[in-house]
Amino acid sequence: MKKHFMRLELDKILSAASAYASLESGREAVLGLEPTDDLAEARRRLSLTAEALSLLFRFGAGKIEYFPPAGDSLERAAKGAVLSCKELTDIASLLRSARVCHKSVYSAAGEAAGMRELCGRLVFDQRLETEIGEKIVGENEVFDHASERLYNIRCEIRLLNERIRARLAEYLVGEESKYLQDAVITMRGDRYVIPVKVEYKRSVKGFIHDRSQTGQTVFVEPEEVLEMNNELRSLAIDEEEEVERILGELSRAVGRMRDDLERDAEFLAEIDSYYARAEYAYRLHCTQPALNARGVIEIVKGRHPLLERDTAVPVSVSVGEDYSFLLISGANTGGKTVTLKMCGLFCLMAACGMPVPAAEGTRLAVFGDVFCDVGDSQSIEENLSTFSSHVLNLKEICEQAGGNSLVLIDEPGGGTDPEEGQALARAVLVHLMKKGCRGIVTTHYSALKEFAFQTEGVENGCMEFDGASLRPLYRLKIGFPGPSNALLICTRLGLPESIIEEARGHLSDGARAFEHTVRAAEESRVRSEEVLRETQRLQEEWETRLAALEKEEAQLRKEREKLLLTSKAEAKRIIGACTAEAEELLGQIEEIFHRETVTEADLIRARTLKNKLSDVGVEEEAEKTRALPVDPAALQAGDRVYIGSMDAEGDVLSVKREKGTAEVQCGSIKVQAKISDLFLPARKKQEKQTVRVTRDLKERTGALRECNVIGMTVSEALVEVEAFLDGALLQNLSEVRIVHGMGTGALRKAVGDFLRKHKRVESFRLGKYGEGESGVTIVTLR
């Protein structure tokens, strides 16, 4: 990375962004970014980062899934080598990462065309990925069901192991147990053995495989398990050969995809680098700047990314459009150098495809070269003083900078005689302007501030300073030079006042006059801007309030009109519905009583319709009869009136007869109404319609005089009794019998209570001897 980029701390920004990469190759891709000098390429990079940002935080696409670096595994597989279980599972992770990335990007329908084009180059084989996952368990084991033969071999091995251990277990509990050192079964050289005391080694027939370190124990393989151990070893060899065959098949499949997988790893690293840049931009609340090749820089509320976001003061900077160089002056520790470095760093970040921490509307240029001379470059090893190191940097800049270069110089001409230093700074600035460069220069030299006033293409700018609190405000104001305020800052930092006064006495008259003039102008400008800001704030506040009041008034007007229309429509609807329902009920009742034969069910239905009709209240709201207009002479405060134009009623608060108006309170609203528009309140008709049904009721022959409710529940019996009485009344009967039985007396009591409340029952009694006694109630009707 160029030293100028490092002076602007681009390496720190890339390091911070690389921490968000998922892959090691992705981190390396971010760290290796170089700013491009091609406008189209810079725009492509920024566009891809913006698409990655949208995929991550709008569509919820996942980041690149991690997979270990393949190393030389792919090359060895292509040459026919058999890969290990771990190498194959790493390849499966690469295949899965490519597949998941492709799917997540393509699931964002129609979006992220650039990222879709990148992901379209990925090649993956889900069948091979699944096969590796199903056949390999962990990093060193092949699954039993990887093949039928492997499964059978391992089943035989398990069964044989159980047989061998069962036979050897007999040695542990049988007569031979006295020859054993320990009652355990162990293995030596993949063969099962038992520990035998050395003095009994000839008592246990078998083969001695090993001896303990003390020499007191020998490990014997009994003759009885010799053949079984041999068979076990043979099966282990078969198992190894089958595992080798399975891994070989998978390795050959990977080898055939070598080129595709290597390209996948490269593409995934590139995509991962864009996701890392996008997440870094999201965490720092960055925006995508508009790029140009005209050398125009316009930063809106920019924050240096290495400063704390909550404490950094946003700075707005512009250069390259109306003027090619910006000369920033002002107090020490006021933020001049940070602002200068921020401008260069933003251009480099944008050229790397990284959004910048600034507000919308930020414009940045893509430069061929960015040169920077910032800080103390003193070198003891190279025997360079501060001034000498700056001169060497200026020499390089003046030789190499061109029309498409951005030059950033922090206090040129420092470290030597002020007269010669300012002359040198002015000469360098003139030279760079002739070469067509764009740039920002910070200075304390008054001569350079005057030069910027007098020279076209150079503009003054100052970092604002609060003279009252003696503290910098970290705001850049373009168009004005700023005083250095060195002595004021010394006062704030606690330098003795006597020294400061002595220093003021040594200032030249011209220097004192210039600094005083600049400081007075700066203070006046700051005060006027504060007044302007307060005025604008008040204006915006009152405009907001006025707009809110106007909006509220319009809303109230709309609601009132809507309420009136709704009320009228609802009143008409209710009246129409009630009238229609009443007419329908009357029609049904008349239909029932015009029949020649009226059954008990008809009577019950008629009574039900009558009850419904009584519930229908038809209030003729739309037919209110309005009284005559109010008498102006008799109208007084407290009267209730109806306002015709508003279709609303209210109470009179005051009367102005000379003006022909009255103030009326309608709910929560006070209105000025014309007396000619006032009427007496409406009279509402509240009488409910009634229905009178007459019928010539004559006693009919064959009428039922008895009602039997034995065996019914109380509720069933009362319904039956009520219908029976209605029929009896209709047939003009004077006396009827209700048979309820004796039983528990519950039916008799319920019937008695019902008859006691019935309006058409004259009297009732229990039956006498021969009439049914207490099992019957005799009812006399009116």
XYZ file of C-alpha atoms in Angstrom, residues 164-544:
381
model
C -13.665 -63.338 21.543
C -14.429 -61.308 24.649
C -16.996 -63.871 25.785
C -14.428 -66.697 25.473
C -11.715 -64.723 27.258
C -14.192 -63.800 29.991
C -14.292 -67.499 30.900
C -10.597 -67.245 31.801
C -11.409 -64.463 34.235
C -13.909 -66.523 36.252
C -12.781 -70.104 35.606
C -9.971 -72.226 37.041
C -7.423 -70.258 34.955
C -8.210 -67.053 36.888
C -5.556 -67.988 39.487
C -2.888 -67.639 36.818
C -3.935 -64.062 35.915
C -2.290 -60.921 37.217
C -5.525 -58.927 36.777
C -9.051 -59.896 35.811
C -9.036 -57.797 32.627
C -8.998 -58.347 28.892
C -6.586 -56.142 26.948
C -5.049 -55.881 23.488
C -1.554 -56.025 22.086
C -0.921 -55.466 18.403
C -4.646 -55.485 17.518
C -5.013 -58.905 19.139
C -6.926 -59.789 22.312
C -4.732 -61.055 25.183
C -4.956 -61.695 28.919
C -2.383 -60.679 31.602
C -0.710 -63.804 33.065
C 1.686 -63.929 35.989
C 5.146 -64.668 34.688
C 5.560 -67.793 36.852
C 2.426 -69.320 35.261
C 3.207 -68.446 31.664
C 3.467 -72.142 30.775
C 0.214 -72.959 32.485
C -1.849 -71.014 29.909
C -1.378 -72.392 26.399
C -0.981 -69.671 23.842
C 1.326 -67.092 22.332
C 3.114 -64.451 24.372
C 2.838 -61.030 22.682
C 4.353 -58.672 25.243
C 5.838 -58.342 28.767
C 5.185 -55.623 31.354
C 7.895 -53.151 32.298
C 8.316 -54.840 35.709
C 8.646 -58.252 34.102
C 6.002 -59.692 36.435
C 3.313 -59.991 33.769
C 3.217 -61.512 30.272
C 0.375 -60.919 27.830
C -0.771 -64.229 26.382
C -3.063 -64.892 23.450
C -4.777 -68.205 24.284
C -4.794 -70.858 21.581
C -8.582 -70.989 21.685
C -8.911 -67.395 20.357
C -6.007 -67.549 17.918
C -8.115 -68.298 14.885
C -10.737 -65.795 15.912
C -8.045 -63.090 16.270
C -6.697 -64.025 12.840
C -10.165 -63.711 11.358
C -10.652 -60.382 13.136
C -7.429 -59.076 11.635
C -8.527 -60.218 8.194
C -11.840 -58.401 8.573
C -9.991 -55.229 9.676
C -7.937 -55.375 6.454
C -11.127 -55.791 4.431
C -12.604 -52.781 6.254
C -9.570 -50.618 5.463
C -9.719 -51.596 1.790
C -13.443 -50.784 1.570
C -12.958 -47.398 3.303
C -10.076 -46.662 0.916
C -12.316 -47.517 -2.037
C -15.114 -45.223 -0.824
C -12.749 -42.320 -0.183
C -11.132 -42.933 -3.566
C -14.457 -42.649 -5.391
C -15.293 -39.401 -3.608
C -11.775 -38.030 -4.229
C -11.991 -38.762 -7.970
C -15.349 -36.932 -8.122
C -13.735 -33.940 -6.383
C -10.740 -34.101 -8.734
C -13.025 -33.810 -11.765
C -14.371 -30.528 -10.303
C -10.972 -29.079 -9.389
C -11.067 -26.043 -11.733
C -14.676 -25.192 -10.846
C -14.012 -25.461 -7.120
C -10.911 -23.258 -7.281
C -12.915 -20.607 -9.127
C -15.725 -20.986 -6.577
C -13.285 -20.266 -3.768
C -12.119 -17.097 -5.559
C -15.653 -15.883 -6.291
C -16.811 -16.590 -2.738
C -13.851 -14.639 -1.362
C -14.803 -11.669 -3.563
C -18.473 -11.869 -2.577
C -17.450 -12.201 1.077
C -15.358 -9.031 0.761
C -18.428 -7.118 -0.474
C -20.527 -8.471 2.396
C -17.790 -7.366 4.824
C -17.727 -3.850 3.334
C -21.527 -3.723 3.482
C -21.695 -4.728 7.152
C -18.954 -2.223 8.039
C -20.971 0.493 6.280
C -24.117 -0.583 8.123
C -22.432 -0.471 11.547
C -21.038 3.040 10.881
C -24.306 4.359 9.342
C -22.592 5.116 6.040
C -24.191 6.366 2.819
C -23.285 5.762 -0.800
C -21.709 8.890 -2.339
C -22.200 10.059 -5.920
C -18.924 9.719 -7.844
C -17.511 11.988 -10.520
C -14.306 12.386 -12.522
C -14.290 16.210 -12.404
C -12.400 16.531 -9.131
C -15.474 17.758 -7.217
C -15.663 16.944 -3.512
C -18.764 17.857 -1.509
C -19.033 16.174 1.875
C -22.270 16.706 3.799
C -21.965 16.199 7.556
C -19.035 13.825 7.315
C -17.486 12.034 10.295
C -13.998 10.583 10.318
C -14.620 6.810 10.654
C -11.919 6.385 13.307
C -13.601 8.874 15.654
C -16.346 7.888 18.087
C -19.663 8.334 16.298
C -21.472 9.693 19.366
C -18.885 12.404 20.094
C -17.612 13.328 16.611
C -18.886 16.666 15.265
C -20.055 16.328 11.609
C -18.164 18.568 9.169
C -19.299 19.711 5.724
C -16.564 20.395 3.137
C -16.604 21.322 -0.553
C -13.754 21.840 -3.021
C -13.107 21.390 -6.710
C -16.145 23.047 -8.251
C -15.981 26.832 -7.780
C -12.375 26.710 -6.551
C -9.630 24.128 -6.885
C -7.908 24.663 -3.500
C -9.358 25.178 -0.023
C -7.135 26.920 2.529
C -8.231 25.972 6.075
C -7.079 28.116 9.001
C -8.134 28.470 12.616
C -7.114 27.530 16.108
C -4.846 24.663 17.007
C -6.730 21.488 18.056
C -9.677 22.843 16.092
C -9.968 19.901 13.689
C -8.110 21.202 10.617
C -5.939 18.130 10.149
C -8.804 15.705 10.838
C -10.936 17.481 8.222
C -8.099 17.395 5.687
C -7.469 13.676 6.236
C -11.189 12.903 6.171
C -11.537 14.348 2.659
C -8.689 12.235 1.308
C -9.792 9.121 3.170
C -13.378 9.390 1.879
C -12.119 9.525 -1.730
C -9.962 6.442 -1.146
C -12.798 4.552 0.570
C -15.184 5.286 -2.298
C -12.562 4.129 -4.821
C -12.359 0.855 -2.850
C -16.144 0.394 -3.063
C -16.860 1.471 0.502
C -19.686 3.858 1.497
C -18.633 6.746 3.728
C -19.999 8.010 7.087
C -21.669 11.150 5.757
C -25.169 12.418 4.975
C -27.097 12.004 1.725
C -25.978 14.361 -1.030
C -22.267 13.680 -0.548
C -20.259 13.786 -3.787
C -16.724 12.456 -4.179
C -14.219 12.401 -7.027
C -12.182 9.472 -8.300
C -8.583 10.690 -8.584
C -5.633 9.155 -10.367
C -3.396 9.863 -7.372
C -3.869 11.095 -3.817
C -0.851 12.768 -2.208
C -0.638 13.627 1.452
C 1.884 15.407 3.637
C 0.593 15.207 7.190
C 2.290 15.062 10.562
C 5.880 14.954 11.731
C 7.976 12.773 9.427
C 11.264 13.364 11.216
C 13.688 10.457 10.716
C 16.723 9.936 12.954
C 17.911 6.984 10.855
C 17.965 9.037 7.664
C 19.288 12.135 9.434
C 16.226 14.161 8.438
C 14.761 17.025 10.449
C 11.069 17.816 10.493
C 11.535 20.557 7.892
C 13.726 18.370 5.688
C 11.238 15.505 5.686
C 8.414 17.882 4.724
C 10.516 19.351 1.914
C 11.171 15.862 0.514
C 7.429 15.125 0.593
C 6.679 18.438 -1.140
C 9.347 17.638 -3.761
C 7.671 14.305 -4.535
C 4.236 15.887 -4.664
C 5.326 18.721 -6.973
C 7.011 16.273 -9.337
C 4.344 13.584 -9.506
C 1.038 15.421 -9.023
C -1.005 16.108 -12.136
C -4.377 17.337 -13.291
C -6.168 14.300 -11.880
C -4.508 14.429 -8.453
C -5.758 15.323 -4.993
C -3.126 17.033 -2.839
C -3.479 17.330 0.942
C -0.820 19.363 2.786
C -0.870 20.055 6.499
C 0.825 23.389 7.319
C 3.371 23.669 4.483
C 6.520 25.665 5.250
C 6.496 24.744 8.947
C 9.617 24.017 10.941
C 11.637 26.999 9.629
C 11.659 30.826 9.566
C 8.017 32.024 9.259
C 8.829 34.527 6.488
C 10.577 31.924 4.398
C 8.016 29.263 5.342
C 5.022 31.263 4.133
C 6.844 32.224 0.957
C 7.603 28.554 0.281
C 4.004 27.526 0.993
C 2.679 30.160 -1.385
C 5.080 29.100 -4.141
C 4.119 25.416 -3.770
C 0.421 26.319 -3.875
C 0.889 28.374 -7.080
C 2.856 25.507 -8.682
C 0.145 22.935 -7.892
C -2.601 25.214 -9.170
C -0.764 25.581 -12.505
C -0.652 21.780 -12.802
C -4.464 21.624 -12.378
C -4.495 19.765 -9.064
C -7.302 19.800 -6.530
C -6.402 20.043 -2.899
C -6.773 21.197 0.690
C -4.076 23.036 2.644
C -4.078 23.947 6.343
C -2.093 26.942 7.572
C -1.582 29.561 10.257
C 0.180 32.019 7.920
C -1.620 35.357 7.579
C 0.091 35.934 4.215
C -1.497 32.755 2.826
C -4.924 33.839 4.096
C -4.479 37.151 2.247
C -3.303 35.244 -0.825
C -6.516 33.184 -0.786
C -8.559 36.405 -0.649
C -6.794 37.820 -3.682
C -6.368 34.711 -5.858
C -9.047 33.128 -8.026
C -9.327 29.381 -7.572
C -8.399 29.460 -3.868
C -10.954 29.811 -1.082
C -10.506 30.491 2.619
C -12.106 28.303 5.234
C -11.868 28.371 9.005
C -12.556 26.037 11.901
C -14.921 27.902 14.208
C -13.786 28.923 17.697
C -15.889 29.989 20.690
C -14.170 33.088 22.061
C -16.296 33.057 25.222
C -15.402 29.535 26.359
C -12.020 29.544 24.558
C -12.880 26.194 22.978
C -12.943 25.045 19.333
C -16.339 24.173 17.852
C -15.011 21.726 15.215
C -17.185 23.281 12.509
C -15.802 24.380 9.145
C -16.950 27.684 7.696
C -16.011 28.256 4.063
C -15.463 31.791 2.786
C -13.735 33.235 5.842
C -10.219 32.925 7.265
C -9.821 32.042 10.905
C -7.459 33.459 13.525
C -4.980 31.072 15.108
C -6.034 32.102 18.631
C -2.735 30.706 19.903
C -2.545 33.027 22.888
C -6.186 32.421 23.819
C -5.599 28.675 23.744
C -2.522 29.126 25.910
C -4.738 30.909 28.403
C -7.189 27.988 28.430
C -4.355 25.523 28.884
C -3.104 27.409 31.940
C 0.013 29.222 30.714
C 0.811 32.094 33.143
C -0.915 35.336 32.176
C 2.345 37.288 32.532
C 3.943 35.212 29.772
C 0.898 35.661 27.536
C 0.914 39.441 28.037
C 4.644 39.519 27.311
C 3.968 37.605 24.081
C 1.261 40.047 23.020
C 3.746 42.900 23.503
C 6.159 41.318 21.031
C 3.557 41.043 18.262
C 3.997 43.431 15.363
C 1.424 46.132 14.830
C 0.394 44.588 11.534
C 0.027 41.131 13.026
C -1.994 42.466 15.953
C -4.228 44.501 13.642
C -4.785 41.580 11.254
C -5.523 39.070 14.012
C -7.819 41.562 15.752
C -9.701 42.271 12.521
C -10.066 38.606 11.664
C -11.110 37.694 15.201
C -13.672 40.529 15.362
C -15.084 39.518 11.989
C -15.233 35.885 13.081
C -16.999 36.722 16.338
C -19.447 38.997 14.533
C -20.149 36.297 11.962
C -20.690 33.677 14.645
C -23.124 35.937 16.534
C -25.030 36.826 13.378
C -25.285 33.170 12.412
C -26.576 32.307 15.858
C -29.233 35.006 15.548
C -30.077 33.778 12.052
C -30.344 30.175 13.237
C -32.604 31.191 16.116
C -34.765 33.270 13.763
C -35.025 30.375 11.348
C -35.853 28.015 14.189
C -38.655 30.276 15.413
C -39.944 30.731 11.881
C -39.966 26.984 11.284
C -41.637 26.436 14.657
C -44.450 28.929 13.946
C -44.858 27.678 10.386
C -45.202 24.162 11.768
